[in-house]
Amino acid sequence: MELLTAIEVKNLSAGYGDSMILENVGFYVKPHEIFIILGGSGCGKSTLLRHMIGLEKPISGSILVDGTDIITCADMDFCSVRRKIGVLFQSGALMGSMTVGENVALPITEYSGLPAEAVKDIVKIKLKTVGLGDYEDHFPSEISGGMKKRAGLARAMALNPKFLFLDEPSAGLDPITSAEIDDLIISINETAGATVVIVTHELASIFRLAHRVIMLDKEAKGVIAEGRPQKLMNESDNPKVKRFFNPNPEKANKSNGV
């Protein structure tokens, strides 16, 4: 029986040294949902994501991924959950000394135990899926920023993960390339059924992608809004939420003839 929540964060507090960044944060992500974490600079978006994939331990609280609390579980159980997770870091985080194909092969070689020929076949399939079928032997320095994001996405998908975590997948890209990355994420979500958690502040991507969002705030040290982005834009009475979704109200008024 499928769980009603794919991911659940409960009473999470996190920080570095004496600096508290998140305090008593709680929310859930539904199975097969595209869920976006948004907010201004320094609000803790990437910190939250790093905790959700187990890279960092919180001060307190719990994070349940597929029913397992990754904070308190045994190492063996954490490894089992980790195999269900694919991650795209903000920079793509490709190894510059390895080809695109070798980068994508890394998690397959580490976790699957498959023979080299089978790994090579999977790499070709994943690269073709993201539109990089002809770039297997290229090095990261030989491809564009958008291609690096695609290659990072192919690596994140290498083990057919149940969960995809994407940190600013369209940051620094031109609008056309950004829209192409968004379309690719939608396709992965629909065809593979992956639950997708994205950190971004790009409004165009938020409206294209999100089934639901939470908005973090630096002063509140937590969630100040949750719901569908269109509903938050039109109905929220929180001035910070309104300002985030309507950054140029005068321009919007002029375009509406006001």
Short mmCIF file of C-alpha atoms in Angstrom, two decimals:
data_model
loop_
_atom_site.label_atom_id
_atom_site.label_comp_id
_atom_site.label_asym_id
_atom_site.label_seq_id
_atom_site.Cartn_x
_atom_site.Cartn_y
_atom_site.Cartn_z
CA MET A 1 0.00 0.00 0.00
CA GLU A 2 1.41 3.37 -1.02
CA LEU A 3 2.11 5.89 1.72
CA LEU A 4 -0.06 9.01 1.82
CA THR A 5 3.07 11.13 2.21
CA ALA A 6 6.29 10.46 0.31
CA ILE A 7 8.33 12.79 2.55
CA GLU A 8 7.44 14.30 5.90
CA VAL A 9 9.48 16.87 7.82
CA LYS A 10 8.55 17.29 11.48
CA ASN A 11 9.68 19.99 13.93
CA LEU A 12 12.98 20.43 12.10
CA SER A 13 15.50 22.88 13.55
CA ALA A 14 18.82 23.42 11.80
CA GLY A 15 21.74 25.80 11.93
CA TYR A 16 25.48 26.25 11.94
CA GLY A 17 27.34 27.11 15.15
CA ASP A 18 25.34 29.69 17.07
CA SER A 19 23.27 30.64 14.01
CA MET A 20 19.78 29.11 13.86
CA ILE A 21 18.56 29.01 10.24
CA LEU A 22 15.41 26.88 10.50
CA GLU A 23 13.26 26.44 13.58
CA ASN A 24 10.46 23.89 14.10
CA VAL A 25 9.81 23.51 10.38
CA GLY A 26 7.14 21.02 9.33
CA PHE A 27 5.58 20.05 5.99
CA TYR A 28 4.90 17.03 3.78
CA VAL A 29 5.37 16.04 0.14
CA LYS A 30 2.84 13.83 -1.64
CA PRO A 31 3.85 10.84 -3.80
CA HIS A 32 4.55 11.78 -7.46
CA GLU A 33 4.28 15.49 -6.65
CA ILE A 34 6.47 18.29 -7.99
CA PHE A 35 7.07 20.20 -4.77
CA ILE A 36 9.00 23.47 -4.72
CA ILE A 37 10.83 25.11 -1.84
CA LEU A 38 11.10 28.84 -2.48
CA GLY A 39 12.02 32.04 -0.72
CA GLY A 40 14.52 34.87 -0.68
CA SER A 41 18.29 34.62 -0.35
CA GLY A 42 19.53 33.25 2.96
CA CYS A 43 16.18 31.81 4.04
CA GLY A 44 17.49 28.26 4.28
CA LYS A 45 16.26 26.65 1.05
CA SER A 46 19.47 24.78 0.22
CA THR A 47 20.09 24.04 3.91
CA LEU A 48 16.70 22.36 4.09
CA LEU A 49 17.37 20.34 0.95
CA ARG A 50 20.74 19.16 2.26
CA HIS A 51 19.03 17.90 5.42
CA MET A 52 16.30 16.18 3.40
CA ILE A 53 18.87 14.10 1.49
CA GLY A 54 20.83 13.25 4.62
CA LEU A 55 23.95 15.29 3.94
CA GLU A 56 23.56 17.14 7.22
CA LYS A 57 22.07 16.31 10.63
CA PRO A 58 19.56 18.73 12.18
CA ILE A 59 19.67 20.13 15.68
CA SER A 60 16.33 18.44 16.30
CA GLY A 61 13.34 17.01 14.46
CA SER A 62 12.72 14.17 12.04
CA ILE A 63 12.68 13.63 8.28
CA LEU A 64 10.73 10.65 6.99
CA VAL A 65 11.54 9.56 3.45
CA ASP A 66 9.39 6.71 2.18
CA GLY A 67 8.42 5.98 5.77
CA THR A 68 11.97 5.84 7.16
CA ASP A 69 13.29 8.51 9.52
CA ILE A 70 16.69 9.23 7.98
CA ILE A 71 17.80 11.06 11.13
CA THR A 72 17.49 8.13 13.55
CA CYS A 73 17.57 5.05 11.32
CA ALA A 74 20.40 2.52 11.19
CA ASP A 75 23.13 2.99 8.59
CA MET A 76 21.85 0.03 6.57
CA ASP A 77 18.35 1.54 6.40
CA PHE A 78 19.76 4.93 5.44
CA CYS A 79 21.74 3.33 2.58
CA SER A 80 18.54 1.67 1.40
CA VAL A 81 16.75 5.03 1.33
CA ARG A 82 19.73 6.75 -0.28
CA ARG A 83 19.52 4.39 -3.26
CA LYS A 84 16.02 5.71 -3.92
CA ILE A 85 17.27 9.30 -4.15
CA GLY A 86 18.73 11.20 -7.09
CA VAL A 87 20.24 14.66 -6.61
CA LEU A 88 21.07 17.50 -8.98
CA PHE A 89 23.25 20.06 -7.23
CA GLN A 90 23.13 23.71 -8.23
CA SER A 91 26.35 23.71 -10.24
CA GLY A 92 25.73 20.29 -11.77
CA ALA A 93 28.73 19.06 -9.70
CA LEU A 94 30.20 17.08 -12.59
CA MET A 95 33.71 15.68 -12.22
CA GLY A 96 35.81 17.75 -14.62
CA SER A 97 38.37 14.99 -15.19
CA MET A 98 35.70 12.52 -16.33
CA THR A 99 33.59 12.44 -19.48
CA VAL A 100 29.86 13.07 -19.35
CA GLY A 101 29.27 9.33 -19.75
CA GLU A 102 31.67 8.48 -16.94
CA ASN A 103 29.94 10.99 -14.67
CA VAL A 104 26.55 9.39 -15.29
CA ALA A 105 28.04 5.92 -14.77
CA LEU A 106 29.35 6.77 -11.27
CA PRO A 107 26.23 5.96 -9.19
CA ILE A 108 25.39 2.93 -11.34
CA THR A 109 28.85 1.46 -10.83
CA GLU A 110 28.80 2.24 -7.11
CA TYR A 111 25.37 0.86 -6.25
CA SER A 112 24.22 -1.63 -8.88
CA GLY A 113 27.04 -4.16 -9.25
CA LEU A 114 26.17 -4.49 -12.94
CA PRO A 115 28.82 -5.48 -15.51
CA ALA A 116 30.53 -2.72 -17.47
CA GLU A 117 28.59 -3.33 -20.70
CA ALA A 118 25.24 -3.09 -18.89
CA VAL A 119 26.37 0.14 -17.21
CA LYS A 120 27.36 1.58 -20.59
CA ASP A 121 23.93 0.72 -22.03
CA ILE A 122 22.14 2.43 -19.14
CA VAL A 123 24.33 5.52 -19.52
CA LYS A 124 23.39 5.77 -23.21
CA ILE A 125 19.69 5.52 -22.34
CA LYS A 126 19.89 8.19 -19.64
CA LEU A 127 21.85 10.60 -21.83
CA LYS A 128 19.42 10.09 -24.69
CA THR A 129 16.53 10.82 -22.30
CA VAL A 130 17.97 14.27 -21.50
CA GLY A 131 18.93 15.05 -25.10
CA LEU A 132 22.66 14.36 -24.75
CA GLY A 133 22.89 11.13 -26.71
CA ASP A 134 25.83 12.41 -28.77
CA TYR A 135 27.84 13.81 -25.87
CA GLU A 136 28.85 10.72 -23.93
CA ASP A 137 32.57 11.22 -24.65
CA HIS A 138 32.65 14.98 -24.08
CA PHE A 139 34.18 16.50 -20.97
CA PRO A 140 32.19 19.01 -18.87
CA SER A 141 34.47 21.84 -20.06
CA GLU A 142 33.38 21.09 -23.64
CA ILE A 143 29.63 21.54 -23.11
CA SER A 144 27.37 24.50 -22.29
CA GLY A 145 25.82 25.36 -18.94
CA GLY A 146 22.46 23.99 -20.00
CA MET A 147 24.09 20.76 -21.14
CA LYS A 148 25.86 20.44 -17.78
CA LYS A 149 22.48 20.70 -16.05
CA ARG A 150 21.11 18.00 -18.36
CA ALA A 151 24.12 15.79 -17.67
CA GLY A 152 23.68 16.30 -13.93
CA LEU A 153 20.01 15.38 -14.31
CA ALA A 154 20.95 12.23 -16.23
CA ARG A 155 23.29 11.25 -13.39
CA ALA A 156 20.56 11.97 -10.82
CA MET A 157 18.25 9.65 -12.78
CA ALA A 158 20.85 6.92 -13.22
CA LEU A 159 19.33 4.49 -10.71
CA ASN A 160 15.69 5.26 -11.60
CA PRO A 161 15.17 7.01 -8.25
CA LYS A 162 11.84 7.25 -6.51
CA PHE A 163 12.80 10.74 -5.33
CA LEU A 164 14.55 13.54 -7.23
CA PHE A 165 16.00 16.53 -5.39
CA LEU A 166 16.99 19.43 -7.64
CA ASP A 167 18.82 22.51 -6.36
CA GLU A 168 18.24 25.53 -8.64
CA PRO A 169 18.02 23.43 -11.84
CA SER A 170 17.54 26.46 -14.12
CA ALA A 171 19.72 29.02 -12.32
CA GLY A 172 21.96 30.99 -14.65
CA LEU A 173 20.33 29.70 -17.82
CA ASP A 174 18.70 31.74 -20.57
CA PRO A 175 14.86 31.64 -20.69
CA ILE A 176 14.69 29.16 -23.60
CA THR A 177 17.13 26.69 -22.02
CA SER A 178 15.42 27.12 -18.65
CA ALA A 179 12.06 26.24 -20.19
CA GLU A 180 13.62 23.17 -21.82
CA ILE A 181 14.94 21.99 -18.43
CA ASP A 182 11.49 22.56 -16.92
CA ASP A 183 9.86 20.50 -19.68
CA LEU A 184 12.37 17.73 -19.05
CA ILE A 185 11.55 17.70 -15.33
CA ILE A 186 7.82 17.51 -16.10
CA SER A 187 8.43 14.62 -18.49
CA ILE A 188 10.47 12.72 -15.86
CA ASN A 189 7.78 13.29 -13.27
CA GLU A 190 5.02 12.08 -15.58
CA THR A 191 6.74 9.13 -17.23
CA ALA A 192 8.84 7.81 -14.33
CA GLY A 193 6.43 8.79 -11.58
CA ALA A 194 9.24 10.28 -9.50
CA THR A 195 8.48 12.53 -6.55
CA VAL A 196 10.37 15.75 -7.29
CA VAL A 197 11.54 18.31 -4.72
CA ILE A 198 13.00 21.50 -6.20
CA VAL A 199 14.72 24.50 -4.64
CA THR A 200 14.33 27.59 -6.82
CA HIS A 201 13.47 31.28 -6.79
CA GLU A 202 12.75 31.43 -10.55
CA LEU A 203 9.11 32.55 -10.87
CA ALA A 204 8.65 31.26 -14.42
CA SER A 205 9.80 27.78 -13.39
CA ILE A 206 7.68 27.85 -10.24
CA PHE A 207 4.49 28.46 -12.23
CA ARG A 208 5.44 25.93 -14.93
CA LEU A 209 6.42 23.14 -12.57
CA ALA A 210 4.89 23.30 -9.13
CA HIS A 211 1.96 21.24 -7.97
CA ARG A 212 2.51 22.81 -4.56
CA VAL A 213 5.08 25.06 -2.86
CA ILE A 214 6.27 26.17 0.55
CA MET A 215 7.84 29.58 1.06
CA LEU A 216 10.60 30.01 3.64
CA ASP A 217 11.43 33.29 5.32
CA LYS A 218 14.75 34.30 6.86
CA GLU A 219 13.24 36.28 9.76
CA ALA A 220 10.59 33.65 10.56
CA LYS A 221 13.20 30.86 10.27
CA GLY A 222 10.55 28.69 8.70
CA VAL A 223 7.52 28.31 6.46
CA ILE A 224 5.31 31.38 5.98
CA ALA A 225 3.14 30.04 3.13
CA GLU A 226 2.08 26.73 1.58
CA GLY A 227 -0.14 25.88 -1.39
CA ARG A 228 -0.48 26.24 -5.15
CA PRO A 229 1.59 29.16 -6.46
CA GLN A 230 -1.29 30.74 -8.40
CA LYS A 231 -3.46 30.70 -5.28
CA LEU A 232 -0.71 32.21 -3.15
CA MET A 233 -0.09 34.93 -5.72
CA ASN A 234 -3.77 35.88 -5.90
CA GLU A 235 -5.02 35.28 -2.38
CA SER A 236 -2.21 35.52 0.19
CA ASP A 237 -2.46 38.45 2.59
CA ASN A 238 1.15 38.06 3.75
CA PRO A 239 3.07 41.06 2.34
CA LYS A 240 6.27 39.02 1.89
CA VAL A 241 4.43 36.36 -0.10
CA LYS A 242 2.64 38.99 -2.19
CA ARG A 243 5.93 40.78 -2.90
CA PHE A 244 7.65 37.52 -3.93
CA PHE A 245 4.95 36.58 -6.42
CA ASN A 246 4.32 40.15 -7.59
CA PRO A 247 7.81 41.73 -7.70
CA ASN A 248 6.74 44.44 -10.18
CA PRO A 249 3.19 45.45 -9.21
CA GLU A 250 3.33 48.77 -11.09
CA LYS A 251 4.34 46.97 -14.28
CA ALA A 252 1.56 44.44 -13.77
CA ASN A 253 -0.99 47.22 -13.23
CA LYS A 254 0.08 49.00 -16.43
CA SER A 255 -0.21 45.80 -18.44
CA ASN A 256 -3.73 45.36 -17.06
CA GLY A 257 -4.65 48.91 -18.02
CA VAL A 258 -4.70 50.22 -14.45
#
